[in-house]
């Protein structure tokens, strides 16, 4: 049982705790009430704020929308004002640009083209927006005036600055391909760079905005004239140089410095003079012939003007190729690509036609020369034809894209020259065979006939034109192999032709030799001609060409020469027979017959000629040996026989005297 004191104390303790709990509960209750009140106040404030925000929003949104509308209106106004300014500017274009257009583009092309661009835009605006506006007519008229001024400026620039290329520069340009010492290529500046750029800009504007192609006609006409005049100037240069110095020259430029020209001989593309020089060499060695009868005009009398004309034409052909190449490079910068080929075709026509006409004139002159048997003139065709064939690949390349009629001009000329060349070769061979001059103008001394020297000289020309001459002959062949003939085929044709000429010549010489009444003189004549032919063949290397189809030609000529020497030697039998041992013993008439015969032969044969000193000495020596041996044997046997009181009357000459007399044979100066 709990004591009362403890129970009382415990009750007080519980009461105290309860009281504290009540106080705590009361505090919590007060706090909750305050919190509820604050919450209510906050809710009230927030509700009020929300209401105010809604009111504010309802007030601001219309203002914002109105502001946006105002900004849009402002932008539209600004755009409208800008468009108005732009449109108004078109109405001022005519007045703003009229002065510039009136004064022209010279010296201020950039500004001028800028003005033309403004006018072009104004025209486009009025056409789209106000086609009935008077302003359209104004700017249109101004645009046409401006375009005409640009066309005029194009013509003016091309005319003022297009210069004829000097012969000196052309020759340097031509020789540049062959000049191994050249450090730089020779270049042509047809137009100054600043002018070229202006011309290019005008050209492009006229094509793009001017819708005009007339300037292309202006271009080709101006450049065509300069090209043609440049080539003609080169030809005149050859004529002037040849008349003043005798040899045309090219003032070549060392290291291509344009201010220090020095004379340099032009490369001679032909070799016409080469054979003539050989003939002179043969003359110095005693191989030339005197003027005998022949209806062939002498080649050594050939006019040097033919060489000048030939060289001039050949150089003009090369000049055309080089200048045409240069013209195309210039044209490619100025003329639109799809018009370049046609414009170039038109540009080169005058110069090309001039070359082709001159070539046809050469063919025509050769045709006439054949009729009068002037084969020296015909020879001009050979170097020209060779050069045309060598140049043809470049020609074809330059003429790429031109009309077929343009491309076919050079092949047509080549065909004409091959045909006339073949005709000349054929007629020459026939004339050698049929030369009718047998009784008149035959060399009285039996020297080389002019027909022989002319024939050999003509054949010597063919050495340096073997391919050309062979192609001429092959072009006339009707066999299928001729359509694609090889160099070997044409070489055999040429060899056959040369053998034919030599055969015809030999037949003609045999016929001519019968004109001489004295068989010995006939033999000397044939000997001289055969010897001349053989030596000429050997010295000029014709013998190798002959040997292609006739291996024994050299041996055959040597045999012919020996036969004629033997025939000549028989002429002395009528002298030596008087004292020959088979006719001994000799009586007085026999001795006198030897003396008279010796004197007569020496007198006659002294006037005969053997131009070849080696052959002359050989024939003299052989004859001297035979006669001296026969006469010496006679004197040794009968010189001391007293058959007369006056032996000196019959034995007039000693052995050495007889030898000296024979040494003076074939020597009109002795």
mmCIF file of C-alpha atoms in Angstrom, residues 228 231-232 235 309 313 316-317 320 348-367 384 388 395 409-410 412-414 416-417:
data_model
loop_
_atom_site.group_PDB
_atom_site.id
_atom_site.type_symbol
_atom_site.label_atom_id
_atom_site.label_comp_id
_atom_site.label_asym_id
_atom_site.label_seq_id
_atom_site.Cartn_x
_atom_site.Cartn_y
_atom_site.Cartn_z
ATOM 1 C CA UNK A 228 47.788 39.996 -145.634
ATOM 2 C CA UNK A 231 53.008 38.588 -145.625
ATOM 3 C CA UNK A 232 53.214 40.900 -148.643
ATOM 4 C CA UNK A 235 57.841 39.259 -149.943
ATOM 5 C CA UNK A 309 60.826 34.309 -155.914
ATOM 6 C CA UNK A 313 57.264 32.204 -151.488
ATOM 7 C CA UNK A 316 55.751 33.522 -146.953
ATOM 8 C CA UNK A 317 54.183 30.088 -146.513
ATOM 9 C CA UNK A 320 51.424 32.484 -142.870
ATOM 10 C CA UNK A 348 42.766 34.192 -142.991
ATOM 11 C CA UNK A 349 41.002 34.001 -146.356
ATOM 12 C CA UNK A 350 42.715 36.937 -148.090
ATOM 13 C CA UNK A 351 46.233 35.896 -147.054
ATOM 14 C CA UNK A 352 45.566 32.227 -147.774
ATOM 15 C CA UNK A 353 43.981 32.965 -151.154
ATOM 16 C CA UNK A 354 46.970 35.151 -152.008
ATOM 17 C CA UNK A 355 49.366 32.313 -151.244
ATOM 18 C CA UNK A 356 47.296 29.798 -153.167
ATOM 19 C CA UNK A 357 46.970 32.136 -156.154
ATOM 20 C CA UNK A 358 50.705 32.717 -156.189
ATOM 21 C CA UNK A 359 51.222 28.955 -155.963
ATOM 22 C CA UNK A 360 48.887 28.384 -158.898
ATOM 23 C CA UNK A 361 50.776 31.082 -160.812
ATOM 24 C CA UNK A 362 53.968 29.138 -160.176
ATOM 25 C CA UNK A 363 52.240 26.025 -161.530
ATOM 26 C CA UNK A 364 51.022 27.991 -164.552
ATOM 27 C CA UNK A 365 54.511 29.407 -165.175
ATOM 28 C CA UNK A 366 55.948 25.888 -164.909
ATOM 29 C CA UNK A 367 53.375 24.636 -167.402
ATOM 30 C CA UNK A 384 58.276 24.820 -152.999
ATOM 31 C CA UNK A 388 54.489 22.718 -148.665
ATOM 32 C CA UNK A 395 48.826 23.987 -141.874
ATOM 33 C CA UNK A 409 43.164 24.627 -150.621
ATOM 34 C CA UNK A 410 46.653 23.484 -149.683
ATOM 35 C CA UNK A 412 44.730 21.050 -153.971
ATOM 36 C CA UNK A 413 47.839 23.133 -154.613
ATOM 37 C CA UNK A 414 50.098 20.222 -153.627
ATOM 38 C CA UNK A 416 48.654 20.590 -158.858
ATOM 39 C CA UNK A 417 52.364 20.893 -158.164
#
